[in-house]
Coordinates of C-alpha atoms in Angstrom, one line a residue:
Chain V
X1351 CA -39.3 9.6 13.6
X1352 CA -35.6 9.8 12.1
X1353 CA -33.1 8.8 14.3
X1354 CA -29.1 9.5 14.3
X1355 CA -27.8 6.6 11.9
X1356 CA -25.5 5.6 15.1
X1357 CA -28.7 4.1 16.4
X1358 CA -28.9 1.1 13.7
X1359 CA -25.2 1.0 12.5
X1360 CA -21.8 1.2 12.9
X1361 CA -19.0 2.3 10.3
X1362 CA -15.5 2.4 9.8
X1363 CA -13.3 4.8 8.1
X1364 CA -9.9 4.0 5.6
X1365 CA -7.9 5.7 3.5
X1366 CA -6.5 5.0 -0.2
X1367 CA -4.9 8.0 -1.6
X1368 CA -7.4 10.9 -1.7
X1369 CA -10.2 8.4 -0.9
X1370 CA -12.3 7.9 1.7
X1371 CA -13.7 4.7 2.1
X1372 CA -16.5 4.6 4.7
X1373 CA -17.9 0.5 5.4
X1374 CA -21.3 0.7 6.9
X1375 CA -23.1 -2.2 8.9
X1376 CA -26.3 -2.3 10.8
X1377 CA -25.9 -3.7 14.3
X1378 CA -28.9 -6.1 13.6
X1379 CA -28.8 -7.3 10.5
X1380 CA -32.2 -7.3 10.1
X1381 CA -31.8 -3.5 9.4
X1382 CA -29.6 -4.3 6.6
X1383 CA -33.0 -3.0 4.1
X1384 CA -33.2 0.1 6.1
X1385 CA -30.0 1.1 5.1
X1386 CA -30.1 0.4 2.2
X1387 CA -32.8 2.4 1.9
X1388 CA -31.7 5.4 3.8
X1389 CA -27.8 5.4 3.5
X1390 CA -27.4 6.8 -0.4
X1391 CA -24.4 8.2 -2.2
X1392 CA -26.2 11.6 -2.2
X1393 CA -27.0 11.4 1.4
X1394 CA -23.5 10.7 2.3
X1395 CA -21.9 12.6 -0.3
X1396 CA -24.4 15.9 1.2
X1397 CA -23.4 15.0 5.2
X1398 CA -19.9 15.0 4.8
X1399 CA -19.9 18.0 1.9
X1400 CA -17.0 19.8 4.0
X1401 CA -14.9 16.7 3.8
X1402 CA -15.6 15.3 0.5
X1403 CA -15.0 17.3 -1.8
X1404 CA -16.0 14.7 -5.4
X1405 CA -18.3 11.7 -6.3
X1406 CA -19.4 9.4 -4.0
X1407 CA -19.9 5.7 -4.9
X1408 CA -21.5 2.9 -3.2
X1409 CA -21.0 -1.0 -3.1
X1410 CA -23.9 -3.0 -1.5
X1411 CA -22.4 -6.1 0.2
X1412 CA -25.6 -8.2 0.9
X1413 CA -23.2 -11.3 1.8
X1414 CA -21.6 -9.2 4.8
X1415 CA -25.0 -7.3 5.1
X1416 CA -22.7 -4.1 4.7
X1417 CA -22.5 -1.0 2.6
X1418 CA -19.2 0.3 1.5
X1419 CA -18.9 4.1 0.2
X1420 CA -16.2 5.3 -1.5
X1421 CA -15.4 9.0 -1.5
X1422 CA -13.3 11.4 -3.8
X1423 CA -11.5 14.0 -0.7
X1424 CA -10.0 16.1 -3.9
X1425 CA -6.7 15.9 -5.6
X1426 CA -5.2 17.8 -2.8
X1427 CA -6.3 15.4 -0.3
X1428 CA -3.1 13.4 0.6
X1429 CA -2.1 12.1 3.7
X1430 CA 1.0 14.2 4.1
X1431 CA -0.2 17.7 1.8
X1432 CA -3.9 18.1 3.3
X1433 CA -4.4 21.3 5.1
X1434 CA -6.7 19.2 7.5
X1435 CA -6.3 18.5 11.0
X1436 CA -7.3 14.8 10.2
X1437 CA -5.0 14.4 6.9
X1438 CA -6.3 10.7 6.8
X1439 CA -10.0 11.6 7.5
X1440 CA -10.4 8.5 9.7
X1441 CA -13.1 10.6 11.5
X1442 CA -15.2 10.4 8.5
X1443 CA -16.6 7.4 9.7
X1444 CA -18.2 9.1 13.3
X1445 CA -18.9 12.0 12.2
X1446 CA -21.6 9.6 9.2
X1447 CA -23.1 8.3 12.6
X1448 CA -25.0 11.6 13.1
X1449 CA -26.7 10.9 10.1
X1450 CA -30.7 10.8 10.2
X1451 CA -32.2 7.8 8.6
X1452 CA -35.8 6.9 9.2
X1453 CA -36.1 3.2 10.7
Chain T
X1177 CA -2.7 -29.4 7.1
X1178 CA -3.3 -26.1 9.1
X1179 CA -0.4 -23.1 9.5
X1180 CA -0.7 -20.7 12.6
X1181 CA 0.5 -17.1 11.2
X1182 CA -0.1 -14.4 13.5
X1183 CA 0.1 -10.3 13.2
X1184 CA 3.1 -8.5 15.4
X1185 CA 2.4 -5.3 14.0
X1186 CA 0.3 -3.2 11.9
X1187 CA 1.8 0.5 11.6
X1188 CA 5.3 1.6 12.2
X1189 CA 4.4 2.8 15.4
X1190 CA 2.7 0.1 16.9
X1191 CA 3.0 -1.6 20.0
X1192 CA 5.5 -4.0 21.2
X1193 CA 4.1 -6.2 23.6
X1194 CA 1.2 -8.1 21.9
X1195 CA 4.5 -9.6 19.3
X1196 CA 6.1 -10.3 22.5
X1197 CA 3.0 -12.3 23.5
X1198 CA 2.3 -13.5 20.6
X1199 CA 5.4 -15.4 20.0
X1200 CA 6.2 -16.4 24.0
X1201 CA 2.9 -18.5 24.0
X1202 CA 1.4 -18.1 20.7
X1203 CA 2.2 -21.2 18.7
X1204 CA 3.0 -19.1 15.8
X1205 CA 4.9 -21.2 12.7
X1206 CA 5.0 -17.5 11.2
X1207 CA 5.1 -13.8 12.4
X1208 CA 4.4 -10.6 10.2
X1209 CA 5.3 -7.2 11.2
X1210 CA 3.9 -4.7 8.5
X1211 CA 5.6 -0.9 9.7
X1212 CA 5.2 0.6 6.5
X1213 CA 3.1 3.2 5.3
X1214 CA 3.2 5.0 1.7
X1215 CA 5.0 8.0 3.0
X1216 CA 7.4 6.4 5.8
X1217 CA 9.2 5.1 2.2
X1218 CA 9.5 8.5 1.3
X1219 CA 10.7 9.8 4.3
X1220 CA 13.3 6.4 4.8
X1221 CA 14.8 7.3 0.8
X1222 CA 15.6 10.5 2.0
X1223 CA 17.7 10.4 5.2
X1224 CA 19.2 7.3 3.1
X1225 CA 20.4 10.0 0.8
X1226 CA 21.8 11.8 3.9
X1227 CA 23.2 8.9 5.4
X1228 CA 23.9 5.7 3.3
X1229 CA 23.5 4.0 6.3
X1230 CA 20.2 5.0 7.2
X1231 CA 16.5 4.3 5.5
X1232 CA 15.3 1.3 6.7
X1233 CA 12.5 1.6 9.9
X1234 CA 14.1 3.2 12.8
X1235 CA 12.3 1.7 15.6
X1236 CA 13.8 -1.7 13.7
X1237 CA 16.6 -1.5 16.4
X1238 CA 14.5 -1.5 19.4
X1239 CA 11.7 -3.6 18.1
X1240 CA 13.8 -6.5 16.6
X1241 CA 15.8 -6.4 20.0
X1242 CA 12.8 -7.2 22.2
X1243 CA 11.4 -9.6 19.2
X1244 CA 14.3 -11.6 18.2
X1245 CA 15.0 -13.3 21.3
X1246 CA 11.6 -14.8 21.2
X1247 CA 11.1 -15.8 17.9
X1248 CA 14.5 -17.6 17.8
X1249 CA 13.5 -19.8 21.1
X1250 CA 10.5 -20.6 20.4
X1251 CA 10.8 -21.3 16.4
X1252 CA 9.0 -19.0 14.8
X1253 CA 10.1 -17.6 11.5
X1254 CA 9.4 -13.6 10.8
X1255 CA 8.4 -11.3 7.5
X1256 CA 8.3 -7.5 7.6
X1257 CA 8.8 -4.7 5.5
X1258 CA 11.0 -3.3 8.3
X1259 CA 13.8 -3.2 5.5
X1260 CA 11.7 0.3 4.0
X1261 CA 14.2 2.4 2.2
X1262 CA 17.2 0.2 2.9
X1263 CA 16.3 -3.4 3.2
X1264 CA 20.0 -4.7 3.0
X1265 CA 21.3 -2.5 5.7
X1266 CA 18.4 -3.6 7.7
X1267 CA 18.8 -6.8 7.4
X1268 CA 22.7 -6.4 7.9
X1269 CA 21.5 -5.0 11.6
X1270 CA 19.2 -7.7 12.0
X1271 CA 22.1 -10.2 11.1
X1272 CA 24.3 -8.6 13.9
X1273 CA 21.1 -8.9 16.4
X1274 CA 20.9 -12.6 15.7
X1275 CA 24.9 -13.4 15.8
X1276 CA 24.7 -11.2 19.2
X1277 CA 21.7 -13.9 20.6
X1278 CA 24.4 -16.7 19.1
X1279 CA 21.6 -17.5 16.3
X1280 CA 22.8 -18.6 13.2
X1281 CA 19.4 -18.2 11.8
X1282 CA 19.3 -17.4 8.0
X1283 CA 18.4 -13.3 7.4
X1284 CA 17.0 -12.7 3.1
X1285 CA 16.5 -9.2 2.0
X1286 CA 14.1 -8.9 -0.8
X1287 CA 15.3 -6.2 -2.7
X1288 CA 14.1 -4.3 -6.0
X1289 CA 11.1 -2.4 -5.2
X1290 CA 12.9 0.7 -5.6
X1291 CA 12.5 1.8 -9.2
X1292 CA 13.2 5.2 -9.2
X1293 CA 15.8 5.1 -12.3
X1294 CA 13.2 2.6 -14.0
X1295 CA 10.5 5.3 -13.9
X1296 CA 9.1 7.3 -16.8
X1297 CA 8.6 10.8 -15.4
X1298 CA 5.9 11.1 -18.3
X1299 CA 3.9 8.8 -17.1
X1300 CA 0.3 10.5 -15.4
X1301 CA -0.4 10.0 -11.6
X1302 CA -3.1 8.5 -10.8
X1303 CA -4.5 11.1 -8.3
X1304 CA -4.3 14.0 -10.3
X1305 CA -3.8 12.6 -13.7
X1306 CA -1.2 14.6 -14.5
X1307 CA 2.6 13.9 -15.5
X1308 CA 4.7 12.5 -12.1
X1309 CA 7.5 15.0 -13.6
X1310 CA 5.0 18.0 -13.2
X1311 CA 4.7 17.6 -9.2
X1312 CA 8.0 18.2 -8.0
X1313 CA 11.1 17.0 -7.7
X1314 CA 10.5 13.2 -7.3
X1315 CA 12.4 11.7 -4.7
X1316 CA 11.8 8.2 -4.2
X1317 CA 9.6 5.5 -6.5
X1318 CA 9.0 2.1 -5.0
X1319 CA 6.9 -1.0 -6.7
X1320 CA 4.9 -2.8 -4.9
X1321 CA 6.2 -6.9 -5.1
X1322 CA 4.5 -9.3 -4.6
X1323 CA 4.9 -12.8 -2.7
X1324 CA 6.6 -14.0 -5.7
X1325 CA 9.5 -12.0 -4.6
X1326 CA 9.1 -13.5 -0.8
X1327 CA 9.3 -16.9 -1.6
X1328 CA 12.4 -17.4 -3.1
X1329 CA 14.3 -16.3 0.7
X1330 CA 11.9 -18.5 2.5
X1331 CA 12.6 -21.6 -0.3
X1332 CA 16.2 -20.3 0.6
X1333 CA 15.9 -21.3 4.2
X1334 CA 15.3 -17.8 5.6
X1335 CA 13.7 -17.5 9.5
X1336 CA 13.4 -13.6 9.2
X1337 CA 13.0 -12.2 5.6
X1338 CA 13.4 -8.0 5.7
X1339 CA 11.6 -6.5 2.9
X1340 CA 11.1 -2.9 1.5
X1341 CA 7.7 -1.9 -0.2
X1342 CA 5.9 -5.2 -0.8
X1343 CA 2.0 -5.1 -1.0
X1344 CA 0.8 -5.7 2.8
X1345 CA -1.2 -8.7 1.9
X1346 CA 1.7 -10.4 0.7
X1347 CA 4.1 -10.3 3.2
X1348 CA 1.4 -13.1 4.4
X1349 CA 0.2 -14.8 1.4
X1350 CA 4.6 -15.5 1.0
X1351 CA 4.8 -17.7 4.2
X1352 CA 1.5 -19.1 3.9
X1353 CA 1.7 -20.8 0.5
X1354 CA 5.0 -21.8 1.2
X1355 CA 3.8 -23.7 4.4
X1356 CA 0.9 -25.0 2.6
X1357 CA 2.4 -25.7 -0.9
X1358 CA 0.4 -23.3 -2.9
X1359 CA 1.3 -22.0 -6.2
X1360 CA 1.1 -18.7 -6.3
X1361 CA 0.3 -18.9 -9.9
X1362 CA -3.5 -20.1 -8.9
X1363 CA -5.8 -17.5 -8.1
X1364 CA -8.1 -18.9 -5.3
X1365 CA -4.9 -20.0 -3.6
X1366 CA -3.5 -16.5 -4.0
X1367 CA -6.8 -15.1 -3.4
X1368 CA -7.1 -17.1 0.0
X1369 CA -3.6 -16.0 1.5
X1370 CA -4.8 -12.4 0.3
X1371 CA -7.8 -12.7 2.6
X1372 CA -6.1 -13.4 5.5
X1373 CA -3.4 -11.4 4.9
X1374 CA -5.8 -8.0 4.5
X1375 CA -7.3 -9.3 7.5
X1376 CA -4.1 -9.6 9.7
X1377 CA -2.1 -6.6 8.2
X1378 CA -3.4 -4.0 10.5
X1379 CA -2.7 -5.8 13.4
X1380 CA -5.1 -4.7 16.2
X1381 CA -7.8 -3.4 14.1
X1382 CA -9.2 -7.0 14.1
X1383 CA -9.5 -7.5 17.4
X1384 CA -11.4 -4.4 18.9
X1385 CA -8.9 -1.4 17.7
X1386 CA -10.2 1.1 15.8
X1387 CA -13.5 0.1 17.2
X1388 CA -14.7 0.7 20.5
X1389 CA -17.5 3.5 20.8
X1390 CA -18.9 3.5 24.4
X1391 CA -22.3 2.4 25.1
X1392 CA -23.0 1.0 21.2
X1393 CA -19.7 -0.7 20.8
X1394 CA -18.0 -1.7 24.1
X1395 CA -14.5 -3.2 23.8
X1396 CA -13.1 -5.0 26.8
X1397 CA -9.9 -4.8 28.5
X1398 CA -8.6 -2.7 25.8
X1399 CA -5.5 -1.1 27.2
X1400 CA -3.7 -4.5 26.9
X1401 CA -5.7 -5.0 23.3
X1402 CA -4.0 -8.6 21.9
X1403 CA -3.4 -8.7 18.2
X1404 CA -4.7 -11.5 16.2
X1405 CA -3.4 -14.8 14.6
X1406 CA -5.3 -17.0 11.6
X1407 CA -4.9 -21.0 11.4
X1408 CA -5.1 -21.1 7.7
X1409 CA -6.1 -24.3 5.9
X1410 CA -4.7 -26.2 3.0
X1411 CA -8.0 -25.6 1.2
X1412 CA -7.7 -21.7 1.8
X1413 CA -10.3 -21.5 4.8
X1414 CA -9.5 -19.8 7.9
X1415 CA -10.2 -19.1 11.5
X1416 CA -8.8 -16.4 13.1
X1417 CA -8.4 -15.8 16.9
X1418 CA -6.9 -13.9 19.9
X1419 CA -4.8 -15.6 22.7
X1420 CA -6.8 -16.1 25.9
X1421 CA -6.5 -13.7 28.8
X1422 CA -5.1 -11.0 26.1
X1423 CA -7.6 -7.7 26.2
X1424 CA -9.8 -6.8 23.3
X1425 CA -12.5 -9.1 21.3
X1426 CA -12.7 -10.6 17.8
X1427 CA -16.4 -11.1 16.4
X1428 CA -18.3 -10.8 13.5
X1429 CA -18.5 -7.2 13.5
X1430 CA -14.4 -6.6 14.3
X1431 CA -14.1 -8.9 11.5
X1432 CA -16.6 -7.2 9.0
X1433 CA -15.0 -3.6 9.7
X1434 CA -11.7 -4.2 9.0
X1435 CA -12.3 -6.7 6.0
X1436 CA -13.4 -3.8 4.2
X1437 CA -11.2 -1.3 5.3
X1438 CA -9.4 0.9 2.4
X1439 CA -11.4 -1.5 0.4
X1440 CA -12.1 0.7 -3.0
X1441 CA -13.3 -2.0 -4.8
X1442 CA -14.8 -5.0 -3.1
X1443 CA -15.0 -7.1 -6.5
X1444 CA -11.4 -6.8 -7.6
X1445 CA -9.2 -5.8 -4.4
X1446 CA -6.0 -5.7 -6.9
X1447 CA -2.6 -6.4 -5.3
X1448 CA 0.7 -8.0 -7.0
X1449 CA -0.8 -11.5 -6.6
X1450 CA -4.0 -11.3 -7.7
X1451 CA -7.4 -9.2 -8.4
X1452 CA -9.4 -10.4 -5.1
X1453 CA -13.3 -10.5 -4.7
X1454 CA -15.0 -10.3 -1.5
X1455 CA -18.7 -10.9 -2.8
X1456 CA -18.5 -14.7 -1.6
X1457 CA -17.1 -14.1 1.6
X1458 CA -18.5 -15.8 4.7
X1459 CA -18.1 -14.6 8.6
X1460 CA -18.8 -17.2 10.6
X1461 CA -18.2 -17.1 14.8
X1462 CA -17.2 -20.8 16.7
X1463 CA -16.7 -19.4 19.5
X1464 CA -15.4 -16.5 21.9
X1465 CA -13.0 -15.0 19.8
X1466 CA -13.2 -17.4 17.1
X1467 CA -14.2 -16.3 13.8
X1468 CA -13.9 -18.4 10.4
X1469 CA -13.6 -16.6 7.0
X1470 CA -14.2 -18.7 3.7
X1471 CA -15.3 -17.6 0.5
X1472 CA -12.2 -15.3 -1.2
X1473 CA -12.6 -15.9 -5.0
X1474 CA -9.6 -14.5 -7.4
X1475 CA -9.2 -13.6 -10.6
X1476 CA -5.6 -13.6 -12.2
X1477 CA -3.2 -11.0 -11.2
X1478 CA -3.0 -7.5 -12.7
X1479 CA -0.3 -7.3 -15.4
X1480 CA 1.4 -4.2 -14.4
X1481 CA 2.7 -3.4 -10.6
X1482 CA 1.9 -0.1 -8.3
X1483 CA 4.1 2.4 -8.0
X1484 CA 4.4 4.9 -5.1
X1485 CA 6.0 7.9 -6.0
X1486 CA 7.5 10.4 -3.2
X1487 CA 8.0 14.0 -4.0
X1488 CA 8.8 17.0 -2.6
X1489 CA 5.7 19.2 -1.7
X1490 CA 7.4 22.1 0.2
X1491 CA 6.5 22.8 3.6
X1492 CA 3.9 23.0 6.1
X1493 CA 3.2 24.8 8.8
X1494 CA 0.4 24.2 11.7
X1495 CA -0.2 26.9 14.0
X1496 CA -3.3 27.0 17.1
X1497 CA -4.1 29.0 20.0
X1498 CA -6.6 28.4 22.8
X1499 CA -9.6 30.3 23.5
X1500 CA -12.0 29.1 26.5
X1501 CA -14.9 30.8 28.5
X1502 CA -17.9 32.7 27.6
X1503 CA -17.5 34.1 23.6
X1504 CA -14.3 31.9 23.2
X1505 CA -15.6 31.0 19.7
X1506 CA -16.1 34.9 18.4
X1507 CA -12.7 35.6 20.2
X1508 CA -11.3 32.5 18.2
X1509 CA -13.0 34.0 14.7
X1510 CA -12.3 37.2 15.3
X1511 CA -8.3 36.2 15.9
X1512 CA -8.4 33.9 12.8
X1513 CA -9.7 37.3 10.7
X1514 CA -7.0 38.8 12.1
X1515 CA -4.3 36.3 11.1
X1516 CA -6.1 36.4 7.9
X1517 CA -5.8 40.5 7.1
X1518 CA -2.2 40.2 8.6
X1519 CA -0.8 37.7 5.9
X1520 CA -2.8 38.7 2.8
X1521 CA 0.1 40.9 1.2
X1522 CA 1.6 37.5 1.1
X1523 CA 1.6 35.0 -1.4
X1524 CA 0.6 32.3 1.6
X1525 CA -3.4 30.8 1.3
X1526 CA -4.0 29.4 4.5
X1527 CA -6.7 27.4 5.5
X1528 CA -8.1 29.1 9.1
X1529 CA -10.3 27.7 11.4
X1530 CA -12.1 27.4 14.7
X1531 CA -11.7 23.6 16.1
X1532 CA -13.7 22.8 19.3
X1533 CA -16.7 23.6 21.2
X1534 CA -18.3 27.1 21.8
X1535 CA -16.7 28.2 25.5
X1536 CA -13.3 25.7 24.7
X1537 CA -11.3 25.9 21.2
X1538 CA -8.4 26.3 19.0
X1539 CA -7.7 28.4 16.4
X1540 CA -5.6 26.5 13.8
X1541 CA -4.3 28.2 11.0
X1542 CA -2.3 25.9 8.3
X1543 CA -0.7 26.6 5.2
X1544 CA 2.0 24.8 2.8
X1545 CA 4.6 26.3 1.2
X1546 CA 8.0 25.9 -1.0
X1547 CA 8.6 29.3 0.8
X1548 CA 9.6 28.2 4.4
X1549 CA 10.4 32.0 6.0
X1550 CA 6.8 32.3 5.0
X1551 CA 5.4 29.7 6.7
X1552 CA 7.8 31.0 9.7
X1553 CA 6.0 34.6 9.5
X1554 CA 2.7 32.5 9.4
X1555 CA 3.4 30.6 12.7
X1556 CA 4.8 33.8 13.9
X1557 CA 1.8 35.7 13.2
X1558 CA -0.5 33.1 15.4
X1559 CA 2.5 33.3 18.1
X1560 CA 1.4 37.3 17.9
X1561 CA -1.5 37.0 18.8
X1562 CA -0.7 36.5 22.7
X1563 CA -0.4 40.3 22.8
X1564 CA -1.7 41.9 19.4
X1565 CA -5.2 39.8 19.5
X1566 CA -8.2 38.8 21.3
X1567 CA -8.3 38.6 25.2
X1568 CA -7.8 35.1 26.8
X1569 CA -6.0 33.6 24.0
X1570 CA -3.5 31.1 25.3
X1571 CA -1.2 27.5 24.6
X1572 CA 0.4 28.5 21.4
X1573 CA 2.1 25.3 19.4
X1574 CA 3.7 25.4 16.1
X1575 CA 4.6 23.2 14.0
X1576 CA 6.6 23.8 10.7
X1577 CA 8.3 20.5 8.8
X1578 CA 9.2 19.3 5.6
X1579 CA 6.5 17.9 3.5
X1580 CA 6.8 14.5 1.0
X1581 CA 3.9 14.1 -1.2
X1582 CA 2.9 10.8 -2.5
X1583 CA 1.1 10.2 -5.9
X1584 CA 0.6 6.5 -7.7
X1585 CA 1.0 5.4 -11.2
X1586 CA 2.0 2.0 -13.1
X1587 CA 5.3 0.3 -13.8
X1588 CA 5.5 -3.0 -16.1
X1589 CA 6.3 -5.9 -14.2
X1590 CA 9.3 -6.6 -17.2
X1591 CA 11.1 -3.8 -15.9
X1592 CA 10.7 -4.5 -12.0
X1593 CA 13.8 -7.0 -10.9
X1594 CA 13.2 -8.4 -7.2
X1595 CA 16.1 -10.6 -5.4
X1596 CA 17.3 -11.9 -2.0
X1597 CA 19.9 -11.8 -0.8
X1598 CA 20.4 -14.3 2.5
X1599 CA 22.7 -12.9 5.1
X1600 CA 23.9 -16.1 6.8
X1601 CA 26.2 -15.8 10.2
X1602 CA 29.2 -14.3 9.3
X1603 CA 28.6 -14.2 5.3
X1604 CA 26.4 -13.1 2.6
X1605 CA 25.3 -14.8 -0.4
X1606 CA 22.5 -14.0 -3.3
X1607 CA 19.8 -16.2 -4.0
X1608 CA 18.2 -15.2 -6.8

């Protein structure tokens, strides 16, 4: 039974530029494999499709048991030109939370 | 040997009172106040141009008046890039601040990020890969320095050093390996003070900013959140804490969020000092509020410096109106249509759209421009609606203002020249 990602893991959002970065973590690490499993570029890269715009890489982090995505917004994505409300897309990271992932 | 170096601030608009802490009862040797973002450089060069005067951070002023004081009784010395557009007239106010407290504490001014004459206009922005001269008319270029261009006003003597753009990290890796006797030149060293530095430089995002989520991620006392310090070892290990009774916590997980925050590539985290690698770090908690880092490897630093690059990107204008009650969100479509068919004999392409939940929301409706009485007729258009739209629609705001864009490219470090100059009481001298 999937459940919202919010369940096994946190996430916090920065900004570089026109990219998003988006650091996963489970709240237990011994959940670490099951997002690793679940939490893929394409899967992020398809939830957040109305804010991200390009590619979508990840770095696993096994020492820090975290996952760290890094996300082209599109070359008109500044902080100061972006036509969105949030020009930094710091709530990239909540609006991940409601992904579903299968535990 | 351990140094205590603590974090006073970690965006130009932060709070006061956890500095004020900090240094009263903090046994800091070293504060760091970073206040400056890519664009607030931007914005600083440009009412410099309006007023010579003017450019460095604003809220300098009022935060070095509460600040000073402190530091100066109880010995700590302070690094920030308060000095933004106009480090030397910063640092002149901060020189009449201490002479006015009867300190005759040494002031530096690290000068010579600003390399907008040095710039080739040729050169591609990173972002959009095309020439920087293409984008607009380029109003400000600033390298990031590194600590190498700290440590010559600290060897100088200096107790408050006012920089402009300098890479966040270094503004503590500077003050750290000159307490510790590191040579910058060695890339675990550098890769060490880099650590702590990334960790500190946003302030309150280590200890339970930025983080609190009710019922998964509960944050105590946060309204009087305390910002963090690190005691950082000879050997490059640290443990960072919180001063007791402040609000806030720092654990594994505060400490995990923001150690890769903006983090775009965890194996080489390139600033001016070095390329860092977090793939060996370790979190480990001694205790409530204690959490020791180890682990930062380096690699040698990158050969050529950032740039950021300020333009001028026209205008923009934000524009919302309420709509609340049964159908609010069709009433809120139907009045961004509206707006829509009403400017499209314009040249405007505004991005419209219905914020909110289904009975309570906001049409917003923004657009950018070079054309500012269009973005006026935009704003005016949303205004209109009061009495030419849907019914119910109510709590107009609009903003229109002056937009500085901010692209990135590369500048050899051959043609970047950084100095100090040390503003003693009552006369200036250069350093370097």
């Amino acid at each position: 039974m999937p459940v919202p990602l919010r369940e096994l893991a946190h996430c916090r959002a920065g900004d570089k530029g026109n990219l998003a970065t988006l650091s996963v973590f489970p709240h237990d690490d011994a959940d670490f494999a099951v997002l690793v499993r679940e939490v893929t570029a394409r899967r992020v890269r398809e939830h957040l499709a109305a804010w991200v715009g390009g590619e979508v890489v990840r770095h696993e982090l096994p020492n820090l048991c975290a996952l760290q995505f890094v996300c082209e917004r599109g070359a008109d994505a500044g902080v100061t030109t972006s036509l969105e409300l949030d020009t930094h897309g710091k709530t990239l990271g909540t609006l991940l939370l409601s992904l579903p992932v299968d535990p | 040997m351990t140094t205590r170096i603590g974090s006073g601030a970690g965006f130009a608009g932060d709070r006061v009172e956890p500095a004020e802490d900090l240094l009263a009862r903090g046994g800091l040797d070293d504060l760091v106040l970073e206040c400056l973002a890519e664009r607030t450089i931007a914005l600083g060069q440009q009412r410099r141009l309006a007023d010579p005067v003017a450019g460095y951070d604003r809220r300098l002023p009022s935060r070095f008046a509460r600040l000073l004081p402190l530091a100066v009784e109880h010995g700590v010395r302070v690094v920030t890039n308060m000095g933004a557009a106009n480090p030397l007239e910063g640092g002149r106010v901060t020189r009449g601040l201490l002479d006015s407290l009867g300190s005759t504490a040494a002031v530096a001014v690290v000068t010579g990020d600003d390399v907008l004459a040095e710039l080739d206009l040729d050169a591609p922005a990173w972002e959009t890969g095309r020439p920087l001269r293409e984008h607009g008319e380029i109003v400000s270029a600033n390298a990031y320095l590194g600590a190498d261009a700290i440590l010559p006003a600290l060897d100088a003597g200096a107790r408050v050093v006012l920089t402009g753009r300098v890479a966040d990290p270094s503004l503590f890796l500077a003050p750290l390996a000159h307490r510790l006797g590191w040579d910058l030149a060695d890339p675990s060293a550098a890769a060490a003070g880099t650590l702590v530095g990334h960790l500190l430089e946003c302030a309150g995002q280590l200890t339970g900013g930025y983080f609190a989520d009710p019922g998964r991620k509960d944050v105590p006392g946060l309204a009087r959140l305390g910002f963090p310090f690190a005691d950082v070892e000879s050997d490059g290990s640290a443990t960072f804490g919180k001063l007791p009774g402040t609000g806030g916590m720092l654990n594994r997980a505060t400490v995990r969020e923001q150690l890769l925050y903006e983090i775009t590539d965890p194996g080489a985290y390139r600033t001016p000092d070095v390329s860092l690698d977090l793939f060996g770090v370790g979190l480990d908690e001694r205790g409530p509020d204690r959490v020791r880092v180890t682990g930062a490897r380096g690699r040698a630093r990158p050969d050529e410096l950032k740039v950021s690059v300020g333009y001028r990107a026209g205008s923009k204008v934000e524009a919302e109106i309420s709509y609340a009650g049964p159908g609010a969100h069709a009433r809120a479509a139907l009045a961004g249509e509206i707006v829509a068919q009403r400017l499209s004999g314009t040249a405007l392409r505004p991005r419209v759209e219905v914020r909110g939940g289904p009975e309570d929301c906001r049409l917003r409706v923004a657009a950018t421009s070079h054309d500012v009485a269009l973005l006026e007729l935009a704003g005016d258009e949303v205004e209109a609606l009061y009495t030419n739209g849907p019914a119910g629609g109510g709590g107009v705001r609009v903003h229109l203002g002056e937009v500085v864009g901010i692209v990135s490219t590369l500048i050899p470090r051959a043609r970047v020249r950084a100095g100090v100059t040390i503003l003693e009481a009552g006369r200036a001298r250069t350093a370097s």
